[in-house]
PDB file of C-alpha atoms in Angstrom:
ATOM      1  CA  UNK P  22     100.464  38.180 159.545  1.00  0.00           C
ATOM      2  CA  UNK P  23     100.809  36.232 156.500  1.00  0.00           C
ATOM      3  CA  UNK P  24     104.594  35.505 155.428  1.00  0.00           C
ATOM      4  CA  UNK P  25     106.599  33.762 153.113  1.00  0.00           C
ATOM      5  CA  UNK P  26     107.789  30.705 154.763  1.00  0.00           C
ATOM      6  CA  UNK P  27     111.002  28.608 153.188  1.00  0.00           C
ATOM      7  CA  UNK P  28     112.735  25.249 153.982  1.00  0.00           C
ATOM      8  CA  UNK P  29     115.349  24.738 154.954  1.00  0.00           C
ATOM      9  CA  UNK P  30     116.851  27.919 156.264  1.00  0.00           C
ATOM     10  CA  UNK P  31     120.468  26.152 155.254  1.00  0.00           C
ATOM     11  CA  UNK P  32     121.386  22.939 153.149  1.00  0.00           C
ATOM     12  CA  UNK P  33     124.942  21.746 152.004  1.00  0.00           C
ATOM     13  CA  UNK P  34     125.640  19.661 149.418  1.00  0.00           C
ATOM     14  CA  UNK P  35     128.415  18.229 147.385  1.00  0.00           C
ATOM     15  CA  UNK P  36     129.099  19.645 144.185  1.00  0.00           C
ATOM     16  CA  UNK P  37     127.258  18.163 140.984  1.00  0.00           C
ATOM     17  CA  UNK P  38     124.210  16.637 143.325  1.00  0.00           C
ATOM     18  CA  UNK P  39     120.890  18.058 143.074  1.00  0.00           C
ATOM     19  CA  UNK P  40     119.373  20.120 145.618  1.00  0.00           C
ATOM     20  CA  UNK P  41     115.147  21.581 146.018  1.00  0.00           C
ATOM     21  CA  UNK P  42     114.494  24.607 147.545  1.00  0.00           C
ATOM     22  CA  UNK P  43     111.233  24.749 148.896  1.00  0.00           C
ATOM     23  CA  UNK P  44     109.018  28.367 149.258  1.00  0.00           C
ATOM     24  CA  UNK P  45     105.545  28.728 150.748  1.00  0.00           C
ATOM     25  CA  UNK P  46     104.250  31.903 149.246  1.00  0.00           C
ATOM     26  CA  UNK P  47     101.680  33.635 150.759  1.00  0.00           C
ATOM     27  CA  UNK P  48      98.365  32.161 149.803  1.00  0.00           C
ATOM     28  CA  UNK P  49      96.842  34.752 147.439  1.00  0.00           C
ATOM     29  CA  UNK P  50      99.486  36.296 145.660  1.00  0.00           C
ATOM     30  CA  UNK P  51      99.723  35.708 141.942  1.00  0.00           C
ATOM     31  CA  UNK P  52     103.995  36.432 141.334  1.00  0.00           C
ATOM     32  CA  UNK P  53     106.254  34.444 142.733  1.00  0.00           C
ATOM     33  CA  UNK P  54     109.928  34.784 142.528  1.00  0.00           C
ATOM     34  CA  UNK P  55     113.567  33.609 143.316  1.00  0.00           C
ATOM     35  CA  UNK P  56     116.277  35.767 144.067  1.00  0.00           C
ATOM     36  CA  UNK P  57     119.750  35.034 144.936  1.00  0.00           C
ATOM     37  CA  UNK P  58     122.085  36.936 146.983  1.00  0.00           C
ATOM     38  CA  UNK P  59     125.784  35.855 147.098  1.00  0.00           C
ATOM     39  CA  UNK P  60     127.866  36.828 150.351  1.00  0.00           C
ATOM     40  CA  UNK P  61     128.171  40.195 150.928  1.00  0.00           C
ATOM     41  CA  UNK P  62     126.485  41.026 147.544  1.00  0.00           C
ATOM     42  CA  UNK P  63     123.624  42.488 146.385  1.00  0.00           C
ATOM     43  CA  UNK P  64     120.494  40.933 145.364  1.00  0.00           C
ATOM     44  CA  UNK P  65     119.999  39.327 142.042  1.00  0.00           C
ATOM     45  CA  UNK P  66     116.999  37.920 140.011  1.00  0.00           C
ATOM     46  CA  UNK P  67     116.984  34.389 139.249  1.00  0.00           C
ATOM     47  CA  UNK P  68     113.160  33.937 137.675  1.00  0.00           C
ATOM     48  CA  UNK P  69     109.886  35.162 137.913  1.00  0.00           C
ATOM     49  CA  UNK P  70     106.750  32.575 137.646  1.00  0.00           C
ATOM     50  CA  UNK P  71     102.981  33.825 137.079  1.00  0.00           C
ATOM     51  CA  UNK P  72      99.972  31.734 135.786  1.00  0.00           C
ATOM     52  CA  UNK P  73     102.061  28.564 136.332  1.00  0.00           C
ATOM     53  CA  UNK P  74     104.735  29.706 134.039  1.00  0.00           C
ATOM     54  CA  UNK P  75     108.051  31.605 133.587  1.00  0.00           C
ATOM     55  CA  UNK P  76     107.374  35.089 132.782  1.00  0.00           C
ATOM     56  CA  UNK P  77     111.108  35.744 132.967  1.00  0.00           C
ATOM     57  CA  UNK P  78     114.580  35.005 133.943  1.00  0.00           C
ATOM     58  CA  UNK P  79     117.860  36.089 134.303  1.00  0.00           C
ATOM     59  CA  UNK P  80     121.394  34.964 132.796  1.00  0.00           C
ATOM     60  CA  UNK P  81     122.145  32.931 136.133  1.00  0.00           C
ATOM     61  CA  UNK P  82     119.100  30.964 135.548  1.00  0.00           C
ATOM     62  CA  UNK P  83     120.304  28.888 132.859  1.00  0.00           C
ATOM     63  CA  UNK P  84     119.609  24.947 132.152  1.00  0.00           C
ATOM     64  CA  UNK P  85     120.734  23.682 135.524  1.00  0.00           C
ATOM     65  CA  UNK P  86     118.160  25.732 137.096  1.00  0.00           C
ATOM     66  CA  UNK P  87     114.276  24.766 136.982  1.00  0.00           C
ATOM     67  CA  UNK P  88     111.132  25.686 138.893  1.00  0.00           C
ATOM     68  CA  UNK P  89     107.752  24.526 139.406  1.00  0.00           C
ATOM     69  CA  UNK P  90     104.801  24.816 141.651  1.00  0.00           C
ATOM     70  CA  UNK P  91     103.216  21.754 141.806  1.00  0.00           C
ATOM     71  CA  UNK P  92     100.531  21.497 143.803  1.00  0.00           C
ATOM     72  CA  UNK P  93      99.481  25.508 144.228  1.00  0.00           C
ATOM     73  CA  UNK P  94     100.857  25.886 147.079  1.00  0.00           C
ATOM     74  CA  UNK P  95     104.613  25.151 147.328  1.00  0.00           C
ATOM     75  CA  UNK P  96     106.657  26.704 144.834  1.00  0.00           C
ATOM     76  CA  UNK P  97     110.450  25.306 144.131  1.00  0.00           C
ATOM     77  CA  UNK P  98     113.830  26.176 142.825  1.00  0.00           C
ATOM     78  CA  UNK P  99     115.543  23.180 141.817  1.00  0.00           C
ATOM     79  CA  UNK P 100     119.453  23.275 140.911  1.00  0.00           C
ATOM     80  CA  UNK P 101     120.307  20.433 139.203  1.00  0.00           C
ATOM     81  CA  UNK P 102     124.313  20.003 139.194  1.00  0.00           C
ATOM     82  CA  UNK P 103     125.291  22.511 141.621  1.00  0.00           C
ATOM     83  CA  UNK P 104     128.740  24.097 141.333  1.00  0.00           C
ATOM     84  CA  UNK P 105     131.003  25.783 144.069  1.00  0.00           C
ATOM     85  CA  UNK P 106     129.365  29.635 142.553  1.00  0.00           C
ATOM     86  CA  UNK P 107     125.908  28.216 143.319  1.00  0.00           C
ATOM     87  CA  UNK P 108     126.929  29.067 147.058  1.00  0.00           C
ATOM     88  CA  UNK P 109     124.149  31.827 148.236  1.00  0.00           C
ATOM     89  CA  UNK P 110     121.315  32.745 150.114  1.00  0.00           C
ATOM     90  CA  UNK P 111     118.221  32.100 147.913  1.00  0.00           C
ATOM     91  CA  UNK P 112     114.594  33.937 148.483  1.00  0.00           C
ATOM     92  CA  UNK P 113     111.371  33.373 147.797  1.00  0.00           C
ATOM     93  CA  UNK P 114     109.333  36.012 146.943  1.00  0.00           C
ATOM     94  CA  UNK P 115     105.427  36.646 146.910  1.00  0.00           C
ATOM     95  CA  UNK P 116     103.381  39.323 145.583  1.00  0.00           C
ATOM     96  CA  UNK P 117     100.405  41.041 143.603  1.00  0.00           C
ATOM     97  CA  UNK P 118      96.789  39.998 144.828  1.00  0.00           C
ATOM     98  CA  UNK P 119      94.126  40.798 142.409  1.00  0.00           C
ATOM     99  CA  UNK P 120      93.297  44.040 142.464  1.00  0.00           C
ATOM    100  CA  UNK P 121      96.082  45.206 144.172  1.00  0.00           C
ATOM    101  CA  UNK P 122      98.725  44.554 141.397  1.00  0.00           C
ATOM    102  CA  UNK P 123     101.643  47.321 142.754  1.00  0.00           C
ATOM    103  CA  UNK P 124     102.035  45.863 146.364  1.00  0.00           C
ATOM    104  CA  UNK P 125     106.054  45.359 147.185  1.00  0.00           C
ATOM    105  CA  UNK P 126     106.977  41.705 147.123  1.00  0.00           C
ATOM    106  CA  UNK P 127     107.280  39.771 150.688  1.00  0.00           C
ATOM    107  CA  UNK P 128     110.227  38.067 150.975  1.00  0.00           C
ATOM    108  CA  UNK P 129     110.726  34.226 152.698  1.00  0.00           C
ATOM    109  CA  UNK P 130     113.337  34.484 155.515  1.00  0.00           C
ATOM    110  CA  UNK P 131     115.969  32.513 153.072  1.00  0.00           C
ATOM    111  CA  UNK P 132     117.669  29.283 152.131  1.00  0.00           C
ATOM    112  CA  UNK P 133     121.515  29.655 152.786  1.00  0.00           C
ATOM    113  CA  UNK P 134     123.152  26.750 150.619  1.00  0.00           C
ATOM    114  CA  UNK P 135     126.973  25.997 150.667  1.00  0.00           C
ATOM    115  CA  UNK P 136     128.196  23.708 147.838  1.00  0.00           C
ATOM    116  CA  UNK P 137     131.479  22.067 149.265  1.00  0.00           C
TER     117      UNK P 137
ATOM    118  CA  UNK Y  14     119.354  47.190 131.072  1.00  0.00           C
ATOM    119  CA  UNK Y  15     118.174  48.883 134.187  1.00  0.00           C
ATOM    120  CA  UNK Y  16     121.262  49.694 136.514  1.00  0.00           C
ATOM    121  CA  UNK Y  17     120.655  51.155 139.863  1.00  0.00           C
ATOM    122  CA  UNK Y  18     123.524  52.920 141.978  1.00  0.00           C
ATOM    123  CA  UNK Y  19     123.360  52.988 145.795  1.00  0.00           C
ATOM    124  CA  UNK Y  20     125.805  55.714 147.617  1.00  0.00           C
ATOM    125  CA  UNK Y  21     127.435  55.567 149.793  1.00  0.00           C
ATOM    126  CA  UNK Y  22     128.350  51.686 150.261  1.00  0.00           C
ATOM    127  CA  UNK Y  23     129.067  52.100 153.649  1.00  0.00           C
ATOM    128  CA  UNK Y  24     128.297  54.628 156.573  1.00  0.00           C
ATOM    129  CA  UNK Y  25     129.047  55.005 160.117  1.00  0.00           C
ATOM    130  CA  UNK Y  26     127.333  57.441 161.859  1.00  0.00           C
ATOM    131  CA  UNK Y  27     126.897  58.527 165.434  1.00  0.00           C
ATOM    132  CA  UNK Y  28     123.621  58.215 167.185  1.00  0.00           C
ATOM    133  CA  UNK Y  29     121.732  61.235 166.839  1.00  0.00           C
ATOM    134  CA  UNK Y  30     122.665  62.214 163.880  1.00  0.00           C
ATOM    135  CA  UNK Y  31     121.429  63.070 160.159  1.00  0.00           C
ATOM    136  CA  UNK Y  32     122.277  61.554 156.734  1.00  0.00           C
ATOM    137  CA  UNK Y  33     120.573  60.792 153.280  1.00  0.00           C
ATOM    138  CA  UNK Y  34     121.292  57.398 151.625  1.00  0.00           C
ATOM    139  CA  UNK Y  35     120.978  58.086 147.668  1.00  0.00           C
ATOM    140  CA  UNK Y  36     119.713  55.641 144.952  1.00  0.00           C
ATOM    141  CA  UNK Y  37     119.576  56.253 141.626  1.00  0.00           C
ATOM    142  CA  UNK Y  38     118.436  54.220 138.704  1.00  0.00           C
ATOM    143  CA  UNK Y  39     119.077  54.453 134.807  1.00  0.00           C
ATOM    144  CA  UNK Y  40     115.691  53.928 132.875  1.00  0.00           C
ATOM    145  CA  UNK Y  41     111.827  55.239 133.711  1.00  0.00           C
ATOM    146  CA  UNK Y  42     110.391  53.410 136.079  1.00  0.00           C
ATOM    147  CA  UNK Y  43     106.785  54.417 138.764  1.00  0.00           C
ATOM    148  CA  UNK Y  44     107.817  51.722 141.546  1.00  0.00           C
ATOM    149  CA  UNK Y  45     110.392  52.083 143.840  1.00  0.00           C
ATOM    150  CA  UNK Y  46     110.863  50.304 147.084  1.00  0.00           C
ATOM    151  CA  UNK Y  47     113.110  50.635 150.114  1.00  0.00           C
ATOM    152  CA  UNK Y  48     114.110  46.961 152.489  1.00  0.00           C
ATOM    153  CA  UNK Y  49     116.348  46.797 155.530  1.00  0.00           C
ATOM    154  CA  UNK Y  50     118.480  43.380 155.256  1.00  0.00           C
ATOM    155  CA  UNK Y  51     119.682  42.766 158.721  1.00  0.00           C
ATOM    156  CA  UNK Y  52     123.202  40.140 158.701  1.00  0.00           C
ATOM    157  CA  UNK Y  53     122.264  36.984 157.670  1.00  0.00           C
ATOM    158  CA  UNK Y  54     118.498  37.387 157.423  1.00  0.00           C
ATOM    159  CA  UNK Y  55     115.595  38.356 155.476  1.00  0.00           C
ATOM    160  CA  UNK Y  56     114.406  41.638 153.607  1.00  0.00           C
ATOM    161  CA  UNK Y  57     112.458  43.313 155.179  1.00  0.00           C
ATOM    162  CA  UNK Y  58     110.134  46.185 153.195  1.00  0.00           C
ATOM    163  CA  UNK Y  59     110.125  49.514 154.437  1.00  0.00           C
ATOM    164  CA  UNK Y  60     109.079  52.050 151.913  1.00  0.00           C
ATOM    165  CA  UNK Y  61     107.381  51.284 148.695  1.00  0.00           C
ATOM    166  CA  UNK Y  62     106.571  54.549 146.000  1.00  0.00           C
ATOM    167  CA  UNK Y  63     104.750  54.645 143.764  1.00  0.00           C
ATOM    168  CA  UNK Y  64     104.188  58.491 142.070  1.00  0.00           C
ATOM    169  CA  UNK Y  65     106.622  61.617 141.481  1.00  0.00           C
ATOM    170  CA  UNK Y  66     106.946  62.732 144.514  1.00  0.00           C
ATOM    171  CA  UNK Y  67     106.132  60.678 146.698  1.00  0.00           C
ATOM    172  CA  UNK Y  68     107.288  60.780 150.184  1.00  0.00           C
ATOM    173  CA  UNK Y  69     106.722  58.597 152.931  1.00  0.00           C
ATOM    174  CA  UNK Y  70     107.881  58.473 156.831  1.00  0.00           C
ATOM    175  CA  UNK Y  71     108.034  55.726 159.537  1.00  0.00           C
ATOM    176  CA  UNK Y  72     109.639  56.599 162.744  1.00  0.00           C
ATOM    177  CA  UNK Y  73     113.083  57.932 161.883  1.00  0.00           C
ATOM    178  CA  UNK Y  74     113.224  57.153 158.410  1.00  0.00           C
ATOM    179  CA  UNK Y  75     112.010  58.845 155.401  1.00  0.00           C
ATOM    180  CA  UNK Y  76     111.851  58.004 151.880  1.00  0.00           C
ATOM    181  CA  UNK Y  77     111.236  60.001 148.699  1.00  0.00           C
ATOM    182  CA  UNK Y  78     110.936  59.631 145.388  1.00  0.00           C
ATOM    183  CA  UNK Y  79     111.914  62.042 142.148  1.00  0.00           C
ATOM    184  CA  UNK Y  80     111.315  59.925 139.108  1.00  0.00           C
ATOM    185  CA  UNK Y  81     112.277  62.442 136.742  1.00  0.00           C
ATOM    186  CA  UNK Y  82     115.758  63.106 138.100  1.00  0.00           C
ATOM    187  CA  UNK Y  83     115.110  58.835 138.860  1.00  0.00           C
ATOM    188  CA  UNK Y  84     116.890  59.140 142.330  1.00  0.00           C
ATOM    189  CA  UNK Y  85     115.135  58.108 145.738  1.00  0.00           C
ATOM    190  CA  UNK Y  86     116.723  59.184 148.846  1.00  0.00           C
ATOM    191  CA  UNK Y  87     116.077  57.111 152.450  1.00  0.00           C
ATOM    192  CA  UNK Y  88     116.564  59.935 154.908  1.00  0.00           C
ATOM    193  CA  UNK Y  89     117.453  58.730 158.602  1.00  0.00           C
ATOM    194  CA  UNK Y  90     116.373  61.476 161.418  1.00  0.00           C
ATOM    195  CA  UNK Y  91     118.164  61.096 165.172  1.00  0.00           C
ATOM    196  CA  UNK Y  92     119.796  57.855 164.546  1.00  0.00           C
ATOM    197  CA  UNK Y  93     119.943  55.071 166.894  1.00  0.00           C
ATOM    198  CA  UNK Y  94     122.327  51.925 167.525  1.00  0.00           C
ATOM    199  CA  UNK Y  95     118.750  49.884 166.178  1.00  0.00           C
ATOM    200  CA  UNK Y  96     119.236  51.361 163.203  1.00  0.00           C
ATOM    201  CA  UNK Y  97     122.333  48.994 162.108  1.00  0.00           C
ATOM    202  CA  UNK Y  98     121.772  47.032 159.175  1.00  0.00           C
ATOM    203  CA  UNK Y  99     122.078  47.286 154.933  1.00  0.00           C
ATOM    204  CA  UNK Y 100     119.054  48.931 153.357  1.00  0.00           C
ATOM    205  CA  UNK Y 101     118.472  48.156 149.428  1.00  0.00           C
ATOM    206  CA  UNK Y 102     116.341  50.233 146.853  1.00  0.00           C
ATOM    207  CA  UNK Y 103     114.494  47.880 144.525  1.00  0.00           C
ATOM    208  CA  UNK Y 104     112.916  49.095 141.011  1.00  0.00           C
ATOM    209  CA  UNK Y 105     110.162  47.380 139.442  1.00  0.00           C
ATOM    210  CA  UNK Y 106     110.175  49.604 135.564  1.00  0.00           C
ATOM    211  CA  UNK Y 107     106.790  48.785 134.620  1.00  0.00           C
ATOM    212  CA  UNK Y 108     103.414  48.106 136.402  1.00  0.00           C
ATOM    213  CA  UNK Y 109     101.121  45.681 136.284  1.00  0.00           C
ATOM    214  CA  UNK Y 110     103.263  42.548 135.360  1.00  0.00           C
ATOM    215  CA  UNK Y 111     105.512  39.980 136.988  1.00  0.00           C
ATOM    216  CA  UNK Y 112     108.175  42.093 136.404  1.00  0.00           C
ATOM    217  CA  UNK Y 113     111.096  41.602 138.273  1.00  0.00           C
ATOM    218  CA  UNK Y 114     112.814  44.259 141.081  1.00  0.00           C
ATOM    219  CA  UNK Y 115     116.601  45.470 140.170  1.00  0.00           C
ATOM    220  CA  UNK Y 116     118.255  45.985 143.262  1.00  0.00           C
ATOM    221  CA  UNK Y 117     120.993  48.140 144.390  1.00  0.00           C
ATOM    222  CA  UNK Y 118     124.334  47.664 145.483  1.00  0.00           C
ATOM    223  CA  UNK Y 119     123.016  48.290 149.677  1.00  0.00           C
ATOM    224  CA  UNK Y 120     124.535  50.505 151.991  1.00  0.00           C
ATOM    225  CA  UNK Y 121     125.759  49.076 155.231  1.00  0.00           C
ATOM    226  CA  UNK Y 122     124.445  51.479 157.654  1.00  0.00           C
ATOM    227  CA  UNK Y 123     126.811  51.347 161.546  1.00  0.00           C
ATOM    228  CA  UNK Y 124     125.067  53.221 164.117  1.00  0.00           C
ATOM    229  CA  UNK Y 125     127.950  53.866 166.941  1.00  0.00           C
ATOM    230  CA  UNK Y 126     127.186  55.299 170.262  1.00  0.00           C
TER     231      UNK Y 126
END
């Protein structure tokens, strides 16, 4: 079965370096998305990406955030100076083939990242 | 700005037993899906509805959807210990975009013997 794959499944940095996320969305979806889920917390939006561009974002996802998918395949969250609050479990999300635009949205399996 | 309201937060219930998780959301909205979060893994999708309505079962669980009162209940059957985990309502308000899901607060579902 097809599945959102990411890497790594945990990273820890220092505060103020940079850190990539990497996703693997499932190959024919057309939405892709990052969510972010702080300890015991619900789920929040971070950004949506269709067509090779944002379509939308949240308040979390301001200047320090940026994503790109740059070779069709891999699609990544990159945190540029990451602060002690950056400290979550990310996901990667996939979903919407053509045709079959209200399908739920697959989720990867997570990228837990502690900023020490 | 959508808000959607999960109750309870928490419930422990014995094996074998009924209950009705409750989510309710504050704007219109025609897509509504259910995921199981197990501790310290993935979402996993459950339940997605899509119509007024709507009402779909798998094994023990059983999801429906009233978009005009905008509340979807999650209704376990017989629980069992396997049960155990947080389950989330997601809403998606329109269809047809890239549109992003609003999740709810969870409920931590403890299945005791």
């Amino acid at each position: 079965e097809p599945e959102v794959t990411q890497t790594p499944s945990h990273q820890v940095t220092q505060m103020g370096q940079e850190v990539i996320l990497r996703c693997v969305p499932i190959s024919n979806h057309l939405y892709f998305y990052w969510y972010r889920q702080i300890l015991g917390q619900k789920v929040e939006f971070l950004v949506s990406f269709y067509n090779n561009e944002i379509s939308e974002k949240s308040e979390i996802f301001d200047d320090q955030f940026s994503v790109e998918r740059p070779d069709g395949s891999n699609f990544t969250l990159k945190i540029r100076s990451t602060k002690l609050e950056d400290s979550a479990m990310y996901f990667c999300a996939s979903r919407g083939q053509v045709g079959l635009l209200n399908t739920e949205a697959f989720f990867g399996q997570g990228t837990r990242l502690t900023v020490v | 700005e959508l808000k959607v309201e999960q109750n309870p937060l928490f419930l422990s219930m014995q094996e074998g037993k009924n209950y009705t998780i409750y989510c309710n959301y504050s704007t219109t909205s025609d897509r509504l899906y259910w995921y199981r979060q197990d501790p310290g893994k993935s979402l996993e999708s459950l339940f997605v509805l899509l119509s007024n309505g709507a009402v779909k079962q798998e094994g023990r669980l059983m999801a429906s959807l009233d978009t005009k009162a905008r509340l979807s209940t999650l209704h376990i059957t017989a629980a069992v210990h396997d049960l155990s985990a947080t389950y989330f309502c997601a809403v998606a308000p329109h269809t047809g975009t890239a549109s992003k899901l609003t999740f709810g607060t969870g409920t931590r579902l403890q299945v005791t013997l």
